[in-house]
PDB file of C-alpha atoms and ligand atoms in Angstrom:
ATOM      1  CA  UNK A   1     167.723  34.132-104.334  1.00 44.00           C
ATOM      2  CA  UNK A   2     167.767  33.219-100.691  1.00 42.00           C
ATOM      3  CA  UNK A   3     164.635  32.438 -98.742  1.00 44.00           C
ATOM      4  CA  UNK A   4     162.964  35.446 -97.270  1.00 43.00           C
ATOM      5  CA  UNK A   5     161.083  34.849 -94.045  1.00 41.00           C
ATOM      6  CA  UNK A   6     157.453  35.820 -94.391  1.00 42.00           C
ATOM      7  CA  UNK A   7     156.760  39.363 -93.335  1.00 45.00           C
ATOM      8  CA  UNK A   8     160.343  40.587 -93.650  1.00 51.00           C
ATOM      9  CA  UNK A   9     161.677  42.696 -96.463  1.00 56.00           C
ATOM     10  CA  UNK A  10     165.302  42.486 -97.468  1.00 54.00           C
ATOM     11  CA  UNK A  11     166.817  45.637 -98.942  1.00 63.00           C
ATOM     12  CA  UNK A  12     168.685  43.984-101.791  1.00 85.00           C
ATOM     13  CA  UNK A  13     166.804  43.583-105.020  1.00 97.00           C
ATOM     14  CA  UNK A  14     168.113  40.600-106.947  1.00 98.00           C
ATOM     15  CA  UNK A  15     168.686  40.663-110.679  1.00 98.00           C
ATOM     16  CA  UNK A  16     168.047  37.488-112.645  1.00 98.00           C
ATOM     17  CA  UNK A  17     169.364  37.545-116.197  1.00 98.00           C
ATOM     18  CA  UNK A  18     167.333  35.658-118.780  1.00 98.00           C
ATOM     19  CA  UNK A  19     169.672  34.283-121.465  1.00 98.00           C
ATOM     20  CA  UNK A  20     167.042  32.769-123.783  1.00 98.00           C
ATOM     21  CA  UNK A  21     167.762  35.165-126.606  1.00 98.00           C
ATOM     22  CA  UNK A  22     171.438  34.342-126.768  1.00 98.00           C
ATOM     23  CA  UNK A  23     170.144  30.917-127.774  1.00 98.00           C
ATOM     24  CA  UNK A  24     167.737  32.556-130.248  1.00 98.00           C
ATOM     25  CA  UNK A  25     170.701  34.116-132.062  1.00 97.00           C
ATOM     26  CA  UNK A  26     172.655  30.864-131.958  1.00 98.00           C
ATOM     27  CA  UNK A  27     169.724  28.891-133.330  1.00 97.00           C
ATOM     28  CA  UNK A  28     169.334  31.304-136.245  1.00 96.00           C
ATOM     29  CA  UNK A  29     172.358  29.559-137.737  1.00 95.00           C
ATOM     30  CA  UNK A  30     171.866  26.152-136.172  1.00 92.00           C
ATOM     31  CA  UNK A  31     175.397  25.919-134.771  1.00 94.00           C
ATOM     32  CA  UNK A  32     176.878  26.395-131.320  1.00 96.00           C
ATOM     33  CA  UNK A  33     177.710  30.141-131.403  1.00 98.00           C
ATOM     34  CA  UNK A  34     176.974  32.263-129.419  1.00 98.00           C
ATOM     35  CA  UNK A  35     176.890  29.993-126.386  1.00 98.00           C
ATOM     36  CA  UNK A  36     174.246  30.885-123.734  1.00 98.00           C
ATOM     37  CA  UNK A  37     176.437  29.373-121.013  1.00 98.00           C
ATOM     38  CA  UNK A  38     179.249  31.772-121.870  1.00 98.00           C
ATOM     39  CA  UNK A  39     176.757  34.643-121.640  1.00 98.00           C
ATOM     40  CA  UNK A  40     175.534  33.305-118.288  1.00 98.00           C
ATOM     41  CA  UNK A  41     179.084  33.216-116.901  1.00 98.00           C
ATOM     42  CA  UNK A  42     179.690  36.796-118.105  1.00 98.00           C
ATOM     43  CA  UNK A  43     176.398  37.816-116.481  1.00 98.00           C
ATOM     44  CA  UNK A  44     177.528  36.247-113.209  1.00 98.00           C
ATOM     45  CA  UNK A  45     180.777  38.208-113.358  1.00 98.00           C
ATOM     46  CA  UNK A  46     178.815  41.404-114.025  1.00 98.00           C
ATOM     47  CA  UNK A  47     176.804  40.911-110.842  1.00 96.00           C
ATOM     48  CA  UNK A  48     173.770  38.853-111.832  1.00 98.00           C
ATOM     49  CA  UNK A  49     172.246  37.213-108.779  1.00 98.00           C
ATOM     50  CA  UNK A  50     170.749  34.418-110.831  1.00 98.00           C
ATOM     51  CA  UNK A  51     170.280  33.095-114.337  1.00 98.00           C
ATOM     52  CA  UNK A  52     166.882  32.421-115.857  1.00 98.00           C
ATOM     53  CA  UNK A  53     166.352  30.075-118.792  1.00 98.00           C
ATOM     54  CA  UNK A  54     163.069  28.957-120.349  1.00 97.00           C
ATOM     55  CA  UNK A  55     163.088  25.486-121.853  1.00 97.00           C
ATOM     56  CA  UNK A  56     160.135  25.716-124.210  1.00 95.00           C
ATOM     57  CA  UNK A  57     158.238  22.702-125.406  1.00 94.00           C
ATOM     58  CA  UNK A  58     159.321  23.455-129.015  1.00 92.00           C
ATOM     59  CA  UNK A  59     162.967  24.138-127.955  1.00 95.00           C
ATOM     60  CA  UNK A  60     162.978  27.299-130.063  1.00 93.00           C
ATOM     61  CA  UNK A  61     165.787  28.853-128.018  1.00 96.00           C
ATOM     62  CA  UNK A  62     167.194  27.082-124.926  1.00 97.00           C
ATOM     63  CA  UNK A  63     167.974  23.395-125.474  1.00 97.00           C
ATOM     64  CA  UNK A  64     168.169  20.457-123.097  1.00 98.00           C
ATOM     65  CA  UNK A  65     171.953  20.555-123.476  1.00 98.00           C
ATOM     66  CA  UNK A  66     171.968  24.221-122.435  1.00 98.00           C
ATOM     67  CA  UNK A  67     170.110  23.306-119.250  1.00 98.00           C
ATOM     68  CA  UNK A  68     172.596  20.495-118.533  1.00 98.00           C
ATOM     69  CA  UNK A  69     175.483  22.976-118.947  1.00 98.00           C
ATOM     70  CA  UNK A  70     173.856  25.646-116.772  1.00 98.00           C
ATOM     71  CA  UNK A  71     173.118  23.168-113.988  1.00 98.00           C
ATOM     72  CA  UNK A  72     176.698  21.930-114.077  1.00 98.00           C
ATOM     73  CA  UNK A  73     178.600  25.200-114.392  1.00 97.00           C
ATOM     74  CA  UNK A  74     176.634  28.079-112.838  1.00 97.00           C
ATOM     75  CA  UNK A  75     177.818  29.557-109.562  1.00 97.00           C
ATOM     76  CA  UNK A  76     174.603  31.522-109.037  1.00 98.00           C
ATOM     77  CA  UNK A  77     171.116  29.990-108.728  1.00 98.00           C
ATOM     78  CA  UNK A  78     169.271  28.809-111.827  1.00 98.00           C
ATOM     79  CA  UNK A  79     165.649  29.834-112.243  1.00 98.00           C
ATOM     80  CA  UNK A  80     164.251  27.208-114.610  1.00 98.00           C
ATOM     81  CA  UNK A  81     161.219  28.506-116.501  1.00 98.00           C
ATOM     82  CA  UNK A  82     158.874  25.905-117.906  1.00 97.00           C
ATOM     83  CA  UNK A  83     155.299  25.052-118.765  1.00 96.00           C
ATOM     84  CA  UNK A  84     153.262  22.775-116.481  1.00 97.00           C
ATOM     85  CA  UNK A  85     153.718  19.614-118.536  1.00 97.00           C
ATOM     86  CA  UNK A  86     154.753  16.114-117.498  1.00 97.00           C
ATOM     87  CA  UNK A  87     157.877  16.314-119.679  1.00 97.00           C
ATOM     88  CA  UNK A  88     159.056  19.520-118.005  1.00 98.00           C
ATOM     89  CA  UNK A  89     158.224  18.243-114.547  1.00 98.00           C
ATOM     90  CA  UNK A  90     160.466  15.225-115.163  1.00 98.00           C
ATOM     91  CA  UNK A  91     163.312  17.505-116.328  1.00 98.00           C
ATOM     92  CA  UNK A  92     162.915  19.743-113.275  1.00 98.00           C
ATOM     93  CA  UNK A  93     162.929  16.760-110.932  1.00 98.00           C
ATOM     94  CA  UNK A  94     166.040  15.389-112.599  1.00 98.00           C
ATOM     95  CA  UNK A  95     167.998  18.659-112.251  1.00 98.00           C
ATOM     96  CA  UNK A  96     166.428  20.127-109.094  1.00 98.00           C
ATOM     97  CA  UNK A  97     167.290  23.750-109.948  1.00 98.00           C
ATOM     98  CA  UNK A  98     167.161  26.394-107.240  1.00 98.00           C
ATOM     99  CA  UNK A  99     163.825  27.675-108.550  1.00 98.00           C
ATOM    100  CA  UNK A 100     161.206  26.536-111.019  1.00 98.00           C
ATOM    101  CA  UNK A 101     159.041  29.257-112.540  1.00 98.00           C
ATOM    102  CA  UNK A 102     155.870  27.915-114.134  1.00 98.00           C
ATOM    103  CA  UNK A 103     154.673  29.931-117.115  1.00 97.00           C
ATOM    104  CA  UNK A 104     151.803  29.494-119.557  1.00 95.00           C
ATOM    105  CA  UNK A 105     153.011  28.414-122.976  1.00 86.00           C
ATOM    106  CA  UNK A 106     151.355  28.486-126.377  1.00 75.00           C
ATOM    107  CA  UNK A 107     153.129  27.196-129.448  1.00 64.00           C
ATOM    108  CA  UNK A 108     152.095  30.090-131.669  1.00 67.00           C
ATOM    109  CA  UNK A 109     153.114  32.914-129.295  1.00 69.00           C
ATOM    110  CA  UNK A 110     156.291  34.947-129.845  1.00 70.00           C
ATOM    111  CA  UNK A 111     156.938  35.156-126.117  1.00 68.00           C
ATOM    112  CA  UNK A 112     155.068  34.376-122.891  1.00 66.00           C
ATOM    113  CA  UNK A 113     151.848  36.313-123.339  1.00 71.00           C
ATOM    114  CA  UNK A 114     149.629  36.320-120.287  1.00 84.00           C
ATOM    115  CA  UNK A 115     150.035  35.065-116.766  1.00 95.00           C
ATOM    116  CA  UNK A 116     149.302  31.561-115.586  1.00 96.00           C
ATOM    117  CA  UNK A 117     145.622  30.722-114.984  1.00 96.00           C
ATOM    118  CA  UNK A 118     146.170  29.447-111.460  1.00 97.00           C
ATOM    119  CA  UNK A 119     142.600  29.965-110.239  1.00 96.00           C
ATOM    120  CA  UNK A 120     141.040  27.993-113.104  1.00 95.00           C
ATOM    121  CA  UNK A 121     143.607  25.192-112.929  1.00 95.00           C
ATOM    122  CA  UNK A 122     144.106  25.146-109.180  1.00 97.00           C
ATOM    123  CA  UNK A 123     143.708  21.443-108.518  1.00 97.00           C
ATOM    124  CA  UNK A 124     145.951  20.285-111.340  1.00 97.00           C
ATOM    125  CA  UNK A 125     148.635  22.871-110.516  1.00 98.00           C
ATOM    126  CA  UNK A 126     148.568  21.956-106.831  1.00 98.00           C
ATOM    127  CA  UNK A 127     149.397  18.356-107.745  1.00 98.00           C
ATOM    128  CA  UNK A 128     151.876  19.457-110.365  1.00 98.00           C
ATOM    129  CA  UNK A 129     154.007  21.656-108.099  1.00 98.00           C
ATOM    130  CA  UNK A 130     153.925  19.455-104.989  1.00 98.00           C
ATOM    131  CA  UNK A 131     156.720  17.036-106.058  1.00 98.00           C
ATOM    132  CA  UNK A 132     158.848  19.927-107.350  1.00 98.00           C
ATOM    133  CA  UNK A 133     158.557  21.723-104.033  1.00 98.00           C
ATOM    134  CA  UNK A 134     159.155  18.478-102.160  1.00 98.00           C
ATOM    135  CA  UNK A 135     162.354  18.022-104.190  1.00 98.00           C
ATOM    136  CA  UNK A 136     163.627  21.270-102.642  1.00 98.00           C
ATOM    137  CA  UNK A 137     163.003  23.710-105.510  1.00 98.00           C
ATOM    138  CA  UNK A 138     161.436  27.102-104.867  1.00 98.00           C
ATOM    139  CA  UNK A 139     158.237  27.162-106.895  1.00 98.00           C
ATOM    140  CA  UNK A 140     157.354  30.407-108.620  1.00 98.00           C
ATOM    141  CA  UNK A 141     154.175  31.071-110.608  1.00 98.00           C
ATOM    142  CA  UNK A 142     154.184  33.746-113.317  1.00 97.00           C
ATOM    143  CA  UNK A 143     150.888  35.576-112.871  1.00 97.00           C
ATOM    144  CA  UNK A 144     149.069  38.692-114.009  1.00 97.00           C
ATOM    145  CA  UNK A 145     148.439  41.451-111.458  1.00 98.00           C
ATOM    146  CA  UNK A 146     145.174  39.744-110.549  1.00 97.00           C
ATOM    147  CA  UNK A 147     144.148  39.106-106.958  1.00 98.00           C
ATOM    148  CA  UNK A 148     142.397  35.840-107.860  1.00 97.00           C
ATOM    149  CA  UNK A 149     145.541  34.337-109.328  1.00 98.00           C
ATOM    150  CA  UNK A 150     147.668  35.459-106.396  1.00 98.00           C
ATOM    151  CA  UNK A 151     145.232  34.027-103.860  1.00 98.00           C
ATOM    152  CA  UNK A 152     145.164  30.728-105.749  1.00 98.00           C
ATOM    153  CA  UNK A 153     148.993  30.671-105.878  1.00 98.00           C
ATOM    154  CA  UNK A 154     149.051  31.080-102.123  1.00 98.00           C
ATOM    155  CA  UNK A 155     146.417  28.372-101.578  1.00 98.00           C
ATOM    156  CA  UNK A 156     148.293  25.768-103.611  1.00 98.00           C
ATOM    157  CA  UNK A 157     151.553  26.380-101.759  1.00 97.00           C
ATOM    158  CA  UNK A 158     153.701  28.280-104.255  1.00 98.00           C
ATOM    159  CA  UNK A 159     156.705  29.985-102.662  1.00 98.00           C
ATOM    160  CA  UNK A 160     156.836  32.884-105.099  1.00 98.00           C
ATOM    161  CA  UNK A 161     154.702  34.825-107.544  1.00 98.00           C
ATOM    162  CA  UNK A 162     156.448  36.545-110.429  1.00 98.00           C
ATOM    163  CA  UNK A 163     154.204  39.440-111.429  1.00 98.00           C
ATOM    164  CA  UNK A 164     153.806  40.045-115.158  1.00 98.00           C
ATOM    165  CA  UNK A 165     155.395  43.439-115.790  1.00 98.00           C
ATOM    166  CA  UNK A 166     154.655  43.289-119.544  1.00 97.00           C
ATOM    167  CA  UNK A 167     151.394  45.292-119.566  1.00 98.00           C
ATOM    168  CA  UNK A 168     153.138  48.154-117.735  1.00 98.00           C
ATOM    169  CA  UNK A 169     156.395  48.041-119.700  1.00 98.00           C
ATOM    170  CA  UNK A 170     154.712  47.678-123.095  1.00 97.00           C
ATOM    171  CA  UNK A 171     152.263  50.526-122.443  1.00 98.00           C
ATOM    172  CA  UNK A 172     155.140  52.733-121.297  1.00 98.00           C
ATOM    173  CA  UNK A 173     157.359  51.982-124.286  1.00 97.00           C
ATOM    174  CA  UNK A 174     154.455  52.574-126.696  1.00 97.00           C
ATOM    175  CA  UNK A 175     153.804  55.971-125.081  1.00 98.00           C
ATOM    176  CA  UNK A 176     150.410  55.038-123.601  1.00 98.00           C
ATOM    177  CA  UNK A 177     151.232  56.668-120.300  1.00 98.00           C
ATOM    178  CA  UNK A 178     147.716  56.640-118.811  1.00 98.00           C
ATOM    179  CA  UNK A 179     147.554  52.898-119.304  1.00 98.00           C
ATOM    180  CA  UNK A 180     151.104  52.531-117.986  1.00 98.00           C
ATOM    181  CA  UNK A 181     150.227  54.489-114.838  1.00 98.00           C
ATOM    182  CA  UNK A 182     147.220  52.260-114.191  1.00 98.00           C
ATOM    183  CA  UNK A 183     149.300  49.108-114.733  1.00 98.00           C
ATOM    184  CA  UNK A 184     151.984  50.389-112.385  1.00 98.00           C
ATOM    185  CA  UNK A 185     149.370  50.925-109.660  1.00 98.00           C
ATOM    186  CA  UNK A 186     148.260  47.311-110.138  1.00 98.00           C
ATOM    187  CA  UNK A 187     151.863  46.106-109.860  1.00 98.00           C
ATOM    188  CA  UNK A 188     152.319  48.071-106.657  1.00 98.00           C
ATOM    189  CA  UNK A 189     149.049  46.939-105.081  1.00 98.00           C
ATOM    190  CA  UNK A 190     149.511  43.300-106.040  1.00 98.00           C
ATOM    191  CA  UNK A 191     153.110  43.282-104.739  1.00 98.00           C
ATOM    192  CA  UNK A 192     151.821  44.390-101.363  1.00 98.00           C
ATOM    193  CA  UNK A 193     148.939  41.943-101.501  1.00 98.00           C
ATOM    194  CA  UNK A 194     151.077  38.952-102.430  1.00 98.00           C
ATOM    195  CA  UNK A 195     153.654  39.813 -99.796  1.00 98.00           C
ATOM    196  CA  UNK A 196     150.874  40.038 -97.221  1.00 98.00           C
ATOM    197  CA  UNK A 197     149.858  36.477 -98.094  1.00 98.00           C
ATOM    198  CA  UNK A 198     153.403  35.311 -97.362  1.00 98.00           C
ATOM    199  CA  UNK A 199     154.489  34.963-100.986  1.00 98.00           C
ATOM    200  CA  UNK A 200     157.895  36.120-102.166  1.00 98.00           C
ATOM    201  CA  UNK A 201     157.359  38.656-104.939  1.00 98.00           C
ATOM    202  CA  UNK A 202     159.302  38.839-108.197  1.00 98.00           C
ATOM    203  CA  UNK A 203     158.552  40.772-111.389  1.00 98.00           C
ATOM    204  CA  UNK A 204     159.556  40.298-114.983  1.00 98.00           C
ATOM    205  CA  UNK A 205     158.833  40.668-118.672  1.00 97.00           C
ATOM    206  CA  UNK A 206     159.562  43.604-120.907  1.00 98.00           C
ATOM    207  CA  UNK A 207     161.658  45.563-118.377  1.00 98.00           C
ATOM    208  CA  UNK A 208     163.985  48.219-119.846  1.00 98.00           C
ATOM    209  CA  UNK A 209     166.167  51.036-118.505  1.00 98.00           C
ATOM    210  CA  UNK A 210     163.108  53.308-118.767  1.00 98.00           C
ATOM    211  CA  UNK A 211     160.797  51.112-116.716  1.00 98.00           C
ATOM    212  CA  UNK A 212     163.048  49.371-114.203  1.00 98.00           C
ATOM    213  CA  UNK A 213     163.228  52.059-111.537  1.00 98.00           C
ATOM    214  CA  UNK A 214     159.486  52.416-111.115  1.00 98.00           C
ATOM    215  CA  UNK A 215     159.193  48.684-110.362  1.00 98.00           C
ATOM    216  CA  UNK A 216     162.412  48.449-108.362  1.00 98.00           C
ATOM    217  CA  UNK A 217     161.021  51.051-105.965  1.00 97.00           C
ATOM    218  CA  UNK A 218     158.441  48.617-104.580  1.00 98.00           C
ATOM    219  CA  UNK A 219     160.011  47.224-101.399  1.00 97.00           C
ATOM    220  CA  UNK A 220     158.060  43.948-101.594  1.00 97.00           C
ATOM    221  CA  UNK A 221     159.655  43.039-104.931  1.00 98.00           C
ATOM    222  CA  UNK A 222     162.748  40.962-104.229  1.00 98.00           C
ATOM    223  CA  UNK A 223     163.803  39.932-107.728  1.00 98.00           C
ATOM    224  CA  UNK A 224     163.550  41.185-111.300  1.00 98.00           C
ATOM    225  CA  UNK A 225     164.046  38.829-114.242  1.00 98.00           C
ATOM    226  CA  UNK A 226     165.217  40.632-117.354  1.00 98.00           C
ATOM    227  CA  UNK A 227     166.283  39.234-120.710  1.00 98.00           C
ATOM    228  CA  UNK A 228     165.328  40.516-124.139  1.00 98.00           C
ATOM    229  CA  UNK A 229     166.183  44.180-123.606  1.00 98.00           C
ATOM    230  CA  UNK A 230     169.590  43.419-122.103  1.00 98.00           C
ATOM    231  CA  UNK A 231     170.550  40.967-124.833  1.00 98.00           C
ATOM    232  CA  UNK A 232     169.561  43.719-127.290  1.00 98.00           C
ATOM    233  CA  UNK A 233     171.627  46.341-125.457  1.00 98.00           C
ATOM    234  CA  UNK A 234     174.554  43.919-125.432  1.00 98.00           C
ATOM    235  CA  UNK A 235     174.769  44.427-129.211  1.00 98.00           C
ATOM    236  CA  UNK A 236     175.406  48.117-128.685  1.00 98.00           C
ATOM    237  CA  UNK A 237     177.418  48.304-125.477  1.00 98.00           C
ATOM    238  CA  UNK A 238     178.410  44.757-124.532  1.00 98.00           C
ATOM    239  CA  UNK A 239     176.633  42.394-122.177  1.00 98.00           C
ATOM    240  CA  UNK A 240     178.476  43.245-118.991  1.00 98.00           C
ATOM    241  CA  UNK A 241     178.151  47.050-119.259  1.00 98.00           C
ATOM    242  CA  UNK A 242     174.461  46.584-120.126  1.00 98.00           C
ATOM    243  CA  UNK A 243     173.911  44.459-117.009  1.00 98.00           C
ATOM    244  CA  UNK A 244     175.925  46.814-114.801  1.00 98.00           C
ATOM    245  CA  UNK A 245     173.851  49.766-115.982  1.00 98.00           C
ATOM    246  CA  UNK A 246     170.635  47.896-115.122  1.00 98.00           C
ATOM    247  CA  UNK A 247     172.064  46.940-111.725  1.00 98.00           C
ATOM    248  CA  UNK A 248     172.961  50.600-111.090  1.00 98.00           C
ATOM    249  CA  UNK A 249     169.434  51.773-111.895  1.00 98.00           C
ATOM    250  CA  UNK A 250     167.976  49.123-109.580  1.00 98.00           C
ATOM    251  CA  UNK A 251     170.291  50.206-106.777  1.00 97.00           C
ATOM    252  CA  UNK A 252     169.420  53.882-107.302  1.00 97.00           C
ATOM    253  CA  UNK A 253     165.717  53.089-107.106  1.00 97.00           C
ATOM    254  CA  UNK A 254     166.211  51.069-103.954  1.00 94.00           C
ATOM    255  CA  UNK A 255     168.461  53.540-102.175  1.00 90.00           C
TER     256      UNK A 255
HETATM  257  N1  PXP B 301     159.985  36.383-116.551  1.00 57.73           N
HETATM  258  C1  PXP B 301     159.220  35.490-117.231  1.00 57.73           C
HETATM  259  C2  PXP B 301     158.315  34.604-116.449  1.00 57.73           C
HETATM  260  C3  PXP B 301     159.313  35.379-118.626  1.00 57.73           C
HETATM  261  O1  PXP B 301     158.546  34.479-119.281  1.00 57.73           O
HETATM  262  C4  PXP B 301     160.220  36.190-119.321  1.00 57.73           C
HETATM  263  C5  PXP B 301     160.367  36.059-120.803  1.00 57.73           C
HETATM  264  O2  PXP B 301     160.875  34.813-121.109  1.00 57.73           O
HETATM  265  C6  PXP B 301     161.005  37.094-118.581  1.00 57.73           C
HETATM  266  C7  PXP B 301     160.844  37.181-117.203  1.00 57.73           C
HETATM  267  C8  PXP B 301     161.991  37.994-119.241  1.00 57.73           C
HETATM  268  O3  PXP B 301     161.304  38.872-120.067  1.00 57.73           O
HETATM  269  P1  PXP B 301     162.104  39.785-121.076  1.00 57.73           P
HETATM  270  O4  PXP B 301     162.891  38.849-121.955  1.00 57.73           O
HETATM  271  O5  PXP B 301     161.030  40.526-121.792  1.00 57.73           O
HETATM  272  O6  PXP B 301     162.987  40.673-120.265  1.00 57.73           O
END
């Protein structure tokens, strides 16, 4: 999660592990087990380059206490996902995580659905991210593979765009391969486009062993953020083997 000078591509593709759903399992019983921080430390040991956690407005998975623990104990960078609200801005400014990824958030959704409407909300978002960036955090905007959103992200001074991989990954896993192919083309074209504007390019949402290599092949993509699938695989093979397998597939694609 180091800075990448504009115009240069580093070979290493970073893997950010999203631990939200460890908290989902914990919260199903309302206690303290399983602990997302313990999962984050195991992920670090298995080679994660960063940890991602989404503090939702309704606190349905990650809690404020989880964020405190991650900030205090992680050895790798924290990518703090949050909605563009005053409450979350205050939390980000208090903790100053390595990166802040702004996502759209609706109470009724099961997970982050679309990308952020940067173009429509440009003025407000510009003012919203300025103090976070000034505090030394890398600001990332989670956007659809849409040129308008990427251009707006660049105009308002975001450091990073995280491209929404969900439309590709979901179409692929549902067997709609024509749609998946078209979505993959958009991911490739928008990675190149965003990189050309000087933005660092990440991708995330819905990535599995079956879809990771196709995205990891794009040289402009410097980081993948992956959660739900790996926490699911952890049930069957353990968290660290699941992460190592994902890392191996990323490395194969990049080689
Ligand atoms: N990136 C962003 C911006 C997200 O909102 C999410 C889901 O919280 C992820 C990555 C990880 O997605 P998944 O859990 O589907 O791997």
